[in-house]
Coordinates of C-alpha atoms in Angstrom, one line a residue:
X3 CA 211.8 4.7 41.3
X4 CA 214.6 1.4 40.4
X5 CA 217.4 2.9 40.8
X6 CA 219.5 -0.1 40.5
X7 CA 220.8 0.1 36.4
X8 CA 221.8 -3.5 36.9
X9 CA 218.3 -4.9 37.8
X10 CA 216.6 -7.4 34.9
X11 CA 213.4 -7.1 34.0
X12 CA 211.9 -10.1 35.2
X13 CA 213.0 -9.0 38.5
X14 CA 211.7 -5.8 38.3
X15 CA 208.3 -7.3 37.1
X16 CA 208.4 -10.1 39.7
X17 CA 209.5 -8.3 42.5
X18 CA 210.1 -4.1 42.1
X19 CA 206.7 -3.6 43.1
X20 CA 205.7 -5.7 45.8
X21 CA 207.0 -7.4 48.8
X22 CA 204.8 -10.7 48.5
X23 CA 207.5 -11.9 45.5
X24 CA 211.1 -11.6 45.6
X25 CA 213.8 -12.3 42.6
X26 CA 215.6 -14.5 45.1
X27 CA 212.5 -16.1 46.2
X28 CA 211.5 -17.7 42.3
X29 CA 215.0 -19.0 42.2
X30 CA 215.1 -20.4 45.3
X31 CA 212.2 -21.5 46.5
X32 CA 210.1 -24.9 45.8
X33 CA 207.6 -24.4 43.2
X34 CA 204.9 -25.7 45.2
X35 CA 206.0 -22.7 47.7
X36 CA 205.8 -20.0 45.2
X37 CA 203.2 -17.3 45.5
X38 CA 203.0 -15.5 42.2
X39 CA 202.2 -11.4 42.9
X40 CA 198.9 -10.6 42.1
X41 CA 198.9 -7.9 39.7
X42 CA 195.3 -5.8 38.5
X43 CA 196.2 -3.4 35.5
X44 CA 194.4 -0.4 34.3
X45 CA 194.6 1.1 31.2
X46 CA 194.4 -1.6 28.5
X47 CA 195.1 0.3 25.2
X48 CA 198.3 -0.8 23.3
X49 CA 200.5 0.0 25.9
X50 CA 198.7 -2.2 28.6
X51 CA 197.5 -4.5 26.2
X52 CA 201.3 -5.7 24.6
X53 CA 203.9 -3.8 26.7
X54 CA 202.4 -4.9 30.0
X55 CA 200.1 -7.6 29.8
X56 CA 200.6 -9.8 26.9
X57 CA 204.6 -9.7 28.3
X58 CA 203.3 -10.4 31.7
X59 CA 201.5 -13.3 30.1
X60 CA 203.4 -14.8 27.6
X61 CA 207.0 -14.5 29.9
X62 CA 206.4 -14.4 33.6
X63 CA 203.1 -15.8 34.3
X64 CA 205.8 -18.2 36.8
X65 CA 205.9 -15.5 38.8
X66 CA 203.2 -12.6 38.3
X67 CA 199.5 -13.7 37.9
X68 CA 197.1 -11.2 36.5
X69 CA 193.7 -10.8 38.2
X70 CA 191.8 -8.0 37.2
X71 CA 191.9 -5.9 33.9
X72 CA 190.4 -2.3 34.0
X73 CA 189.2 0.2 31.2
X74 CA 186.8 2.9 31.3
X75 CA 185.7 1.6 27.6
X76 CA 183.6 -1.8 28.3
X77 CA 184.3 -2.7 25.0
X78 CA 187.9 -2.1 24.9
X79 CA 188.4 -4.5 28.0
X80 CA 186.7 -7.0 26.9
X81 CA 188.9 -7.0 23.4
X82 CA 192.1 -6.5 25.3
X83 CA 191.6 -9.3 27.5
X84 CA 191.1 -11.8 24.8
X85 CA 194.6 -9.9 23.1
X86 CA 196.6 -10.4 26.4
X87 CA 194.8 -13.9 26.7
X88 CA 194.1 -14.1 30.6
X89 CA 191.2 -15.2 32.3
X90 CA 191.3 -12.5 34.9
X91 CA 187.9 -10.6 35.1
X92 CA 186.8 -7.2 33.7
X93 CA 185.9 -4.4 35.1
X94 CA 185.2 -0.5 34.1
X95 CA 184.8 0.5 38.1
X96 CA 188.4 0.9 39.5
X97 CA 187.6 0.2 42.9
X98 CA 185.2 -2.9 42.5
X99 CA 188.2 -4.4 40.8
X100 CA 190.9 -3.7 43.6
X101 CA 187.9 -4.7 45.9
X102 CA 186.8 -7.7 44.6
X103 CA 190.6 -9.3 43.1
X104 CA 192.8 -8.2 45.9
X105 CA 195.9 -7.8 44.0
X106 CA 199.2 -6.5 45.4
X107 CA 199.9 -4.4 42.9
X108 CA 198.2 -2.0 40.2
X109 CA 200.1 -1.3 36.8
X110 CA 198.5 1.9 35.6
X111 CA 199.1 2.6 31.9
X112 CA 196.1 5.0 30.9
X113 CA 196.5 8.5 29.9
X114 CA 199.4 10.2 31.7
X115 CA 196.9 13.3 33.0
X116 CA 195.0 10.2 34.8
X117 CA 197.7 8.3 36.1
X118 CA 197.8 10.6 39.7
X119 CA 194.0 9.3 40.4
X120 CA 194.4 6.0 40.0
X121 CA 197.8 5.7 41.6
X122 CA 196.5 7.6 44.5
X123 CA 193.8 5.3 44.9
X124 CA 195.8 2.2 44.7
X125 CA 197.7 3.3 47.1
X126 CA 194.9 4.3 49.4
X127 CA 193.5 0.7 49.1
X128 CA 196.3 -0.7 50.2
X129 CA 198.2 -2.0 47.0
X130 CA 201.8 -1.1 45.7
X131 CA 201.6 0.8 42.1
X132 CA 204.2 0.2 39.1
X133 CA 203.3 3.2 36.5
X134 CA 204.3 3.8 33.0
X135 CA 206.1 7.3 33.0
X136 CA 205.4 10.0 33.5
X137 CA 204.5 9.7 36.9
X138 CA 201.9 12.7 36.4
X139 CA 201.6 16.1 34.5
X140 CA 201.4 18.3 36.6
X141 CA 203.1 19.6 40.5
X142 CA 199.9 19.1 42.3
X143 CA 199.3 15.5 41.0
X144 CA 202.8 14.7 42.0
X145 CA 202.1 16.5 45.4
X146 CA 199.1 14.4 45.7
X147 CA 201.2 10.9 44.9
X148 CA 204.0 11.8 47.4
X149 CA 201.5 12.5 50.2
X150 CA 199.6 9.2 49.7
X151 CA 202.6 7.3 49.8
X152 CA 203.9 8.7 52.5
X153 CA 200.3 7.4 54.4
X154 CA 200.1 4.3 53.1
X155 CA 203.8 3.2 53.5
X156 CA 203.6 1.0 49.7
X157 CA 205.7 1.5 47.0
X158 CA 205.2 3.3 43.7
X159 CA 207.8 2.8 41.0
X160 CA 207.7 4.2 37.6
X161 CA 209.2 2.5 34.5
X162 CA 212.0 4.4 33.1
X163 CA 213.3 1.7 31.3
X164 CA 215.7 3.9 28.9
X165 CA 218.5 4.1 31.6
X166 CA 218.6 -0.1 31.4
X167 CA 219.7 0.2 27.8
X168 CA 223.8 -0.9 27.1
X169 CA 224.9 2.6 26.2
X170 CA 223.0 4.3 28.9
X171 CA 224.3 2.0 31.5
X172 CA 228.0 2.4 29.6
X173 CA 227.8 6.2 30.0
X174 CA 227.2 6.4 33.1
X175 CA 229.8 3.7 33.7
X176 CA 232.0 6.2 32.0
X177 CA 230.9 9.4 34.0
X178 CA 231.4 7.5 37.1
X179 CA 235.1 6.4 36.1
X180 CA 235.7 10.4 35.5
X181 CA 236.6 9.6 31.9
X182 CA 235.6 13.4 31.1
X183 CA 236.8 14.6 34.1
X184 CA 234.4 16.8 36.0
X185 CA 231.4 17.4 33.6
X186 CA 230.7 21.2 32.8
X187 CA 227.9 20.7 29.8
X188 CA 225.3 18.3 28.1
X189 CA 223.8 18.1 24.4
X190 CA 220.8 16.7 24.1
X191 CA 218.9 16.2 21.2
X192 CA 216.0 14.0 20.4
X193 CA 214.8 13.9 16.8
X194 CA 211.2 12.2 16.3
X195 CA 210.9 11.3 12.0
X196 CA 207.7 12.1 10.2
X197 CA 206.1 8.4 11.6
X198 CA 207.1 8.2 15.4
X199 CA 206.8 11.7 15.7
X200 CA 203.7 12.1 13.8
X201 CA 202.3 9.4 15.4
X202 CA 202.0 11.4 18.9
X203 CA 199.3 14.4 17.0
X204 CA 197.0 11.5 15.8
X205 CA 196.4 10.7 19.6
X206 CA 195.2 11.7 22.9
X207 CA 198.6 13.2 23.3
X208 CA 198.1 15.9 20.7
X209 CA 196.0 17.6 24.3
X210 CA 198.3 19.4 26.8
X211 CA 195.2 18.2 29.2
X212 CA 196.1 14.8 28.7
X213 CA 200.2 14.4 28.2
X214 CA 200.7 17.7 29.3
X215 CA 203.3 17.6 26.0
X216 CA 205.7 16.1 24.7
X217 CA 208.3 17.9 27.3
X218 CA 206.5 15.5 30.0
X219 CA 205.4 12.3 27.8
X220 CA 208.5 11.6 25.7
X221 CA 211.1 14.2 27.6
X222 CA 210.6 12.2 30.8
X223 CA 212.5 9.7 29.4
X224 CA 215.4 11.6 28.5
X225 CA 215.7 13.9 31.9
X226 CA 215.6 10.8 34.3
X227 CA 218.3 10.1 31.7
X228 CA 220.2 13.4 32.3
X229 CA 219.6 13.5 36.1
X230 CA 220.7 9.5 36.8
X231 CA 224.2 10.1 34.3
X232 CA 224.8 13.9 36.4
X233 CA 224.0 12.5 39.6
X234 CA 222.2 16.0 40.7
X235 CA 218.9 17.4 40.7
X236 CA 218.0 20.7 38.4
X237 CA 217.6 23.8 40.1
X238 CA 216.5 26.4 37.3
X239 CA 215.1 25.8 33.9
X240 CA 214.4 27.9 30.8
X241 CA 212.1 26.6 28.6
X242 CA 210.6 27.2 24.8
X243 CA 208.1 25.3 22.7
X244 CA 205.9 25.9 19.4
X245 CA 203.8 24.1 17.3
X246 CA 205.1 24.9 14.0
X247 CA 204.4 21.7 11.6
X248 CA 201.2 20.0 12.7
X249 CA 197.9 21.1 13.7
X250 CA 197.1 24.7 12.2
X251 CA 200.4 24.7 10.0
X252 CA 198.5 23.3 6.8
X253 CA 195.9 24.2 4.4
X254 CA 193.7 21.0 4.5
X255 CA 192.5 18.9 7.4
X256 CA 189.8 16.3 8.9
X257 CA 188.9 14.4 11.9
X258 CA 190.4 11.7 11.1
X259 CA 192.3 9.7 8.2
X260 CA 189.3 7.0 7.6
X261 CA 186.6 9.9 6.4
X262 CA 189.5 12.2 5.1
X263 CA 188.3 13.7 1.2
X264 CA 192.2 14.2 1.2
X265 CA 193.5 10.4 1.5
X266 CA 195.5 11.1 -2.2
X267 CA 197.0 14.4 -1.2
X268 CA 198.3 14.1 2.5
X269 CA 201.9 12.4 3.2
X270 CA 200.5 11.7 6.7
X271 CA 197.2 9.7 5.9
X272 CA 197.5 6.1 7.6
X273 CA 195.8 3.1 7.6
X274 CA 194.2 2.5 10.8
X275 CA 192.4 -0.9 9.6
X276 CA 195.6 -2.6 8.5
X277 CA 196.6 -3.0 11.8
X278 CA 194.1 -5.5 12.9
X279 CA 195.1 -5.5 17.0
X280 CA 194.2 -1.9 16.9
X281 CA 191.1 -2.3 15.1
X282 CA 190.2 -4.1 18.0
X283 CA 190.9 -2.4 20.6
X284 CA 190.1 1.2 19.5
X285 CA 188.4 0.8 16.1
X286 CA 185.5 -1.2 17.2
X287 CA 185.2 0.4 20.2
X288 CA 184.3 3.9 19.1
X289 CA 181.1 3.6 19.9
X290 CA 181.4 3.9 23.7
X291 CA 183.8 6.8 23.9
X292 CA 184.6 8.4 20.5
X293 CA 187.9 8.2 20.6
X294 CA 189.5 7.9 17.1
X295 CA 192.8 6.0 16.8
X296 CA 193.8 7.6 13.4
X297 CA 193.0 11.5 14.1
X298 CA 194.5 14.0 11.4
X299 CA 197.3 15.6 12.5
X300 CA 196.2 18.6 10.9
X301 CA 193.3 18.9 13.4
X302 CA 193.3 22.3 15.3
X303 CA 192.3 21.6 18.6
X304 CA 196.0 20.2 18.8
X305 CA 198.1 22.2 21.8
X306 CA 201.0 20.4 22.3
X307 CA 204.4 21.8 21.0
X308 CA 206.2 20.1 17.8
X309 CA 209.5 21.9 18.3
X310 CA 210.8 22.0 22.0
X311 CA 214.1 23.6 23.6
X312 CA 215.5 24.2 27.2
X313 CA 218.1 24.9 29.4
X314 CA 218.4 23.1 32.5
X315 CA 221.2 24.6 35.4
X316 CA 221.4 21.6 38.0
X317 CA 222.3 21.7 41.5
X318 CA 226.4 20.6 40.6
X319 CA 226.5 23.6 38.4
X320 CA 225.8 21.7 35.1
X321 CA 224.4 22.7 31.6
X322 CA 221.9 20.8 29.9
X323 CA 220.6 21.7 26.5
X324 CA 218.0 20.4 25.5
X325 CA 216.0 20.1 22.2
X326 CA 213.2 18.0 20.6
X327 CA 211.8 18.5 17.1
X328 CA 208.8 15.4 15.8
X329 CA 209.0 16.2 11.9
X330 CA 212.2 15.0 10.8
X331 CA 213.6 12.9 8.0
X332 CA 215.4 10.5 10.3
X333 CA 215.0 8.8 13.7
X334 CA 217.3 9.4 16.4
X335 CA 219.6 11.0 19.6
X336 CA 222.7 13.1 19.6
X337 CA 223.9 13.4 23.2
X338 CA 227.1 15.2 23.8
X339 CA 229.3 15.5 27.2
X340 CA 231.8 17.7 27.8
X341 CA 234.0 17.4 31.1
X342 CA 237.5 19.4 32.2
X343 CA 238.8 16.3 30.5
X344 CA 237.5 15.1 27.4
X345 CA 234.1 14.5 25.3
X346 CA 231.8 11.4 25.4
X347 CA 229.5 11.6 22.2
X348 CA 226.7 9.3 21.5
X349 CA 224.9 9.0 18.8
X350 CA 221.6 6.7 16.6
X351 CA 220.2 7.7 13.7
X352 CA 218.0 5.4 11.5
X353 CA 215.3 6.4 8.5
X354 CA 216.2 8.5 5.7
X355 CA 218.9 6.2 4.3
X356 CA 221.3 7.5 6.9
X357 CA 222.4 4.7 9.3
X358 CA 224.7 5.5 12.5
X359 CA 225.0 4.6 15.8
X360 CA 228.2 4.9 18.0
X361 CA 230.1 6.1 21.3
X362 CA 233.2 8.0 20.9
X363 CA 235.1 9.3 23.9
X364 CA 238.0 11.7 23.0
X365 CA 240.4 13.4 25.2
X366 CA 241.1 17.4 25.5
X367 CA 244.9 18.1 25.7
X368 CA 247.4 17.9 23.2
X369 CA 246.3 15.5 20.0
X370 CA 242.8 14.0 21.0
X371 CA 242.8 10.5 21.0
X372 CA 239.8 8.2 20.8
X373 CA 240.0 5.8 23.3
X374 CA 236.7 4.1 22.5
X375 CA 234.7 3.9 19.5
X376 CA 231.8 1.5 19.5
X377 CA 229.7 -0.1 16.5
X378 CA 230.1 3.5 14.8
X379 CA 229.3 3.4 11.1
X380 CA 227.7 4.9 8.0
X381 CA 226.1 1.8 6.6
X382 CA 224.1 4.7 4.0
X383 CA 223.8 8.5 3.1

């Protein structure tokens, strides 16, 4: 994992994941001299399609050349490739495409349950892996990475790319100045609105077998948060979720919103077909796997938990709450330190005509003071 909050990311695209291209090296070498890193990606739904490949494309094919595009779904390939507009060839077989491309690294963005087999068997074939978090779902998956690596002496880095944002790297600035003092407890609280959040029980997500929740999809993001600004490791964690809005928690329901009889009634119906880049790849491509881009939310095969809360004791003897609710009126984070010292609070809301974002650090003893207050406003409520 980057563990360097100062790195850019054409650097870490460039060179994080393999040796054969360095930052330093595009900067200072001739072009004629340059040796782009061979990168083969699997997974190419909108994720590996835009996030990863169309970036790669579009930004730093000067430094990165993709050479082999993977997808169990023949069809979805195909229409990703013409999406991410590379000439690089298709494959569905995993291994004929590391085989037959040689690349030097593999970018795995498929679904999280999967990405310990084909990480495993990058690594076996001699490449490096970048990942999309999480890493895996599950301790034996992640037992399974750690040994291959270990074999096969390559890298695998995952992309956390929330610790890279300003007021991350500003708190931790903070916590590393002491500005609190010793820390003692952390707020955290993550509130998903009624699209993002919803959003996550239309997908292959809404299947503990394939995200393993939200506590491991989403969450991930926000403990590799917690542990890089605490600087210690959890030791014991307490842990409740429920599904208490979606799925079974309705009176009506379908497959999915295209065939729905209740398209006049349901808040939650969307439009799959106005988006035209996902009609592409997972609309037109039903055929070959079944998998419906647009499920109901209402649908009660769903197992993953809407409403999420822990309590995390790390190694340095700090608190973390934790909580996560997906069916809220507003987007947002409210993350709260308390040290011997003083308080750092952070907070961004947006949706539900409340506006705020801001980072206030007040100190504890005598009249508090707030010593910084950044871009905090109420632009509506």
């Amino acid at each position: 994992m980057i563990a360097d909050s100062t790195i850019t990311r054409r650097s870490f695209i460039s060179g994080g994941a393999a040796l054969a291209v360095t930052a330093s090296s595009v900067v200072s070498a001739p072009r004629a001299a340059e040796r782009r890193l061979r990168m083969a990606l699997v997974g190419t739904g909108a994720r590996g399609s835009f996030t990863w490949g169309q970036e790669v494309v579009q930004g730093y094919s000067d430094v990165v050349e993709i050479v082999g595009l993977c997808d169990i779904n023949h069809k979805r390939v195909e229409a990703a490739k013409k999406l991410i507009g590379t000439t690089a060839p298709s494959f569905v077989d995993f291994d004929r495409m590391i085989k037959e491309t040689h690349p030097d690294t593999v970018m795995v963005t498929t679904v999280d349950a999967t990405h310990a087999r084909y990480i495993v068997r990058a690594l076996e074939l001699g490449c490096d892996v970048m990942t999309e978090k999480p890493l895996c779902t599950d301790e034996e998956q992640c037992v399974s990475i750690l040994d291959a690596q270990k074999k096969s002496g390559k890298k695998v880095i995952v992309a956390f790319n929330a610790r890279h944002d300003p007021e991350a790297e500003k708190i931790k600035g903070l916590l590393m100045e002491k500005a609190v003092g010793d820390v003692i407890s952390v707020d955290f609280h993550e509130y998903l609105d009624t699209s993002h959040g919803a959003d996550y029980f239309r997908r292959w997500h809404r299947l503990k077998q394939n995200s393993g929740t939200l506590l491991v999809h989403k969450a991930s993001h926000h403990f590799d948060l917690a542990n890089w600004w605490l600087d210690s490791t959890p030791v014991e964690v307490t842990a409740f979720g429920d599904l208490k809005f979606y799925g079974r928690n309705n009176s009506f329901r379908s497959t999915h919103c295209r065939v729905c009889p209740f398209k006049q009634q349901c808040k939650f119906y969307w439009d799959v077909t106005q988006n035209q880049d996902y009609v592409k790849l997972y609309v037109d491509c039903e055929s070959e796997d079944g998998y419906l881009r647009d499920g109901c939310v209402w649908r009660e095969d769903i197992n993953i938990y809407d409403t999420m809360s822990m309590v995390v004791k790390y190694e340095n003897g700090v608190f973390l709450n934790y909580t996560a609710n997906t069916y809220l009126p507003f987007e947002g984070q409210a993350i709260s330190i308390n040290g011997r010292t003083g308080r750092l609070d952070y907070n961004e809301f947006g949706g539900g005509g409340f506006e705020n974002k801001g980072l206030r650090l007040t100190r504890s003893f005598g009249k508090s003071e707030v010593i910084q207050d950044l871009d905090r406003k109420v632009l509506t409520r």
